[in-house]
mmCIF file of C-alpha atoms in Angstrom:
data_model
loop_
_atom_site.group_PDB
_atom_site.id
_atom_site.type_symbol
_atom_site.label_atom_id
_atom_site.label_comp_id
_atom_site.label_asym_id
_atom_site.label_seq_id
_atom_site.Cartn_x
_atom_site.Cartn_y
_atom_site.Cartn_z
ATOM 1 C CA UNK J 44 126.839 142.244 78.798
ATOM 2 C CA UNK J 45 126.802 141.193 75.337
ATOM 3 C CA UNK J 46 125.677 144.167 72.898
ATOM 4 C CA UNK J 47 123.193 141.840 71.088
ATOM 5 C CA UNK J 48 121.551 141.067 74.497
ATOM 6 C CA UNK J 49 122.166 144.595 75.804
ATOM 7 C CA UNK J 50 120.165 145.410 72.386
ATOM 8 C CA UNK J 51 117.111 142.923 72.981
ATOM 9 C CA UNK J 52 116.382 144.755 76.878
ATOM 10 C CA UNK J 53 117.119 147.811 75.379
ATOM 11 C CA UNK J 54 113.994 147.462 72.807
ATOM 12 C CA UNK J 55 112.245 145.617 74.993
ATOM 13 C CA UNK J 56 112.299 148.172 77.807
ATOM 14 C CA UNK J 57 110.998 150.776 74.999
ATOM 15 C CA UNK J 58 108.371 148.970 73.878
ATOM 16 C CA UNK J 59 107.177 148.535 77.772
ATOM 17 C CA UNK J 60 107.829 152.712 77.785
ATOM 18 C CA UNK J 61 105.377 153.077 74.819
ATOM 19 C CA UNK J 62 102.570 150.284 75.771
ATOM 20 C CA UNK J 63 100.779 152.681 77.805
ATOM 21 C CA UNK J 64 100.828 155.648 75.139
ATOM 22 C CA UNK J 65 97.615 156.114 73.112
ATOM 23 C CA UNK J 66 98.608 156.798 69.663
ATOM 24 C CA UNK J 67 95.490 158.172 68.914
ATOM 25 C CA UNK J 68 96.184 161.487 69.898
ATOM 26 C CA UNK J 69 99.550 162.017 67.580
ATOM 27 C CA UNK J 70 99.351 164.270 64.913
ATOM 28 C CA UNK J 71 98.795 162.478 61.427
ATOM 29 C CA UNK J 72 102.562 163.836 60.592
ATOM 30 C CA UNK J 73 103.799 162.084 63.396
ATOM 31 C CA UNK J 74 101.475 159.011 62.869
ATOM 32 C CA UNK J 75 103.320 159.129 59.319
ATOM 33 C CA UNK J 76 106.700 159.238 60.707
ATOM 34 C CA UNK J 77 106.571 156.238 63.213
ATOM 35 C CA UNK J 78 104.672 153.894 60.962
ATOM 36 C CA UNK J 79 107.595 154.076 58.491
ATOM 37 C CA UNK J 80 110.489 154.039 61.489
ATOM 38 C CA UNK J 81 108.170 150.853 63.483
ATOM 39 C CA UNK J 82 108.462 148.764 60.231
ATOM 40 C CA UNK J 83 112.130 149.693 59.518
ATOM 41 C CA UNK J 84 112.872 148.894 62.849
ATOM 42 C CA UNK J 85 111.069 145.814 62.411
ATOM 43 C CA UNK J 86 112.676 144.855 59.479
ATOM 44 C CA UNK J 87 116.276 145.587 61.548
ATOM 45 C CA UNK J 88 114.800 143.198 63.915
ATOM 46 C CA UNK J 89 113.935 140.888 61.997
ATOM 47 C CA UNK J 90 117.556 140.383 60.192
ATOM 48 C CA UNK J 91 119.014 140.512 63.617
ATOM 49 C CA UNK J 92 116.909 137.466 65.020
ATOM 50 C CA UNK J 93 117.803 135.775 61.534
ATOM 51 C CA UNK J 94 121.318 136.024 62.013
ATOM 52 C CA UNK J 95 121.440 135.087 65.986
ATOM 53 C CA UNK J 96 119.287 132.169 64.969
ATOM 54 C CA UNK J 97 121.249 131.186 61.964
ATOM 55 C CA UNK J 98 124.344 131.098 64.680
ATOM 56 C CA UNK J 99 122.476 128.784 67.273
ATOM 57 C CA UNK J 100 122.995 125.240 66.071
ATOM 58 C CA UNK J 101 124.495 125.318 69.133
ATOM 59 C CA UNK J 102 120.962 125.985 71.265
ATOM 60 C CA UNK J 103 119.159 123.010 69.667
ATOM 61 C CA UNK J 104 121.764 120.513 70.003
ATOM 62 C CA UNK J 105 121.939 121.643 73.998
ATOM 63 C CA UNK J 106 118.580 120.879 74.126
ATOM 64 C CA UNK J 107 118.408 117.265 71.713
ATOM 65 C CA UNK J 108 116.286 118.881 69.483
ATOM 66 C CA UNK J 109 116.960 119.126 65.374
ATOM 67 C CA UNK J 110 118.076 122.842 65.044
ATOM 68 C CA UNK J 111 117.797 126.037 67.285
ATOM 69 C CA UNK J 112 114.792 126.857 64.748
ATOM 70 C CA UNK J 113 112.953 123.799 66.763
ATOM 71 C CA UNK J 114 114.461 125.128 70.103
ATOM 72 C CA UNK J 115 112.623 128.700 69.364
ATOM 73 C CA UNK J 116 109.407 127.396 68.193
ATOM 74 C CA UNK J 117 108.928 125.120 71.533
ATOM 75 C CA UNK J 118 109.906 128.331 73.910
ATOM 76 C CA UNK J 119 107.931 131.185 72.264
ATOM 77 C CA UNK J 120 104.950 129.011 71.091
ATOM 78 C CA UNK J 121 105.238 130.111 67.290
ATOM 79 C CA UNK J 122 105.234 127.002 64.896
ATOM 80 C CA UNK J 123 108.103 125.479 63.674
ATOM 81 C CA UNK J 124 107.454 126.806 59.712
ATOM 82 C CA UNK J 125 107.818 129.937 60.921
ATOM 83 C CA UNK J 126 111.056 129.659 63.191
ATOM 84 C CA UNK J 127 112.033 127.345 60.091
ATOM 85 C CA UNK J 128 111.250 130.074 58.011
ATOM 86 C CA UNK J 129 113.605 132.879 59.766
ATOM 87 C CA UNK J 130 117.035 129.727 60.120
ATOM 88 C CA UNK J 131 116.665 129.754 56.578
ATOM 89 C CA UNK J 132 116.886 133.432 55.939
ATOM 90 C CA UNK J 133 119.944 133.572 58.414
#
C-alpha cells in the first residue's frame, strides 16, 4: 500500500478511536496539549491534501472535468472555491 494512503486510514482509523472519547473530562493541561498538537496536525494535513491535489490533474481529466480541484468538490460535497482554494496552494 502506498504510504500516503496507508497515512489517510491510519488517521482516519484514529479519529474513529477518539469519536467516542468525551474530552470533557481531560485535565486543562492535557486539554492544552492536544489543542495545539490537533491544529498542527491539521495544518500537516492540510499541506499533505495540497500537495496530493496539486499532483491530480490526472483525477479530473479521468473524470472530463476541468481539474482534480473540480473532481474533489463533486465527491466530498465542499464547493469548488474551496477545493480551488487548496490546487492553488499545492
Amino acid at each position: 500500500m502506498h504510504p500516503i494512503i496507508e497515512c489517510a486510514s491510519d488517521i482516519s482509523a484514529a479519529l474513529k478511536a477518539a469519536r467516542s472519547v468525551e474530552p470533557a473530562f481531560m485535565a486543562t493541561a492535557e486539554k492544552e496539549a492536544v489543542l495545539v498538537a490537533l491544529v498542527e496536525a491539521r495544518s500537516q494535513l492540510d499541506a499533505l491534501t495540497a500537495r496530493v491535489l496539486a499532483a491530480s490533474d490526472d483525477v479530473g481529466e479521468a473524470h472530463g472535468l476541468r481539474d482534480a480541484a473540480a473532481w474533489l468538490a463533486v465527491e466530498t460535497r465542499t464547493t469548488r472555491r474551496e477545493a480551488r482554494r487548496d490546487l492553488a496552494l499545492g
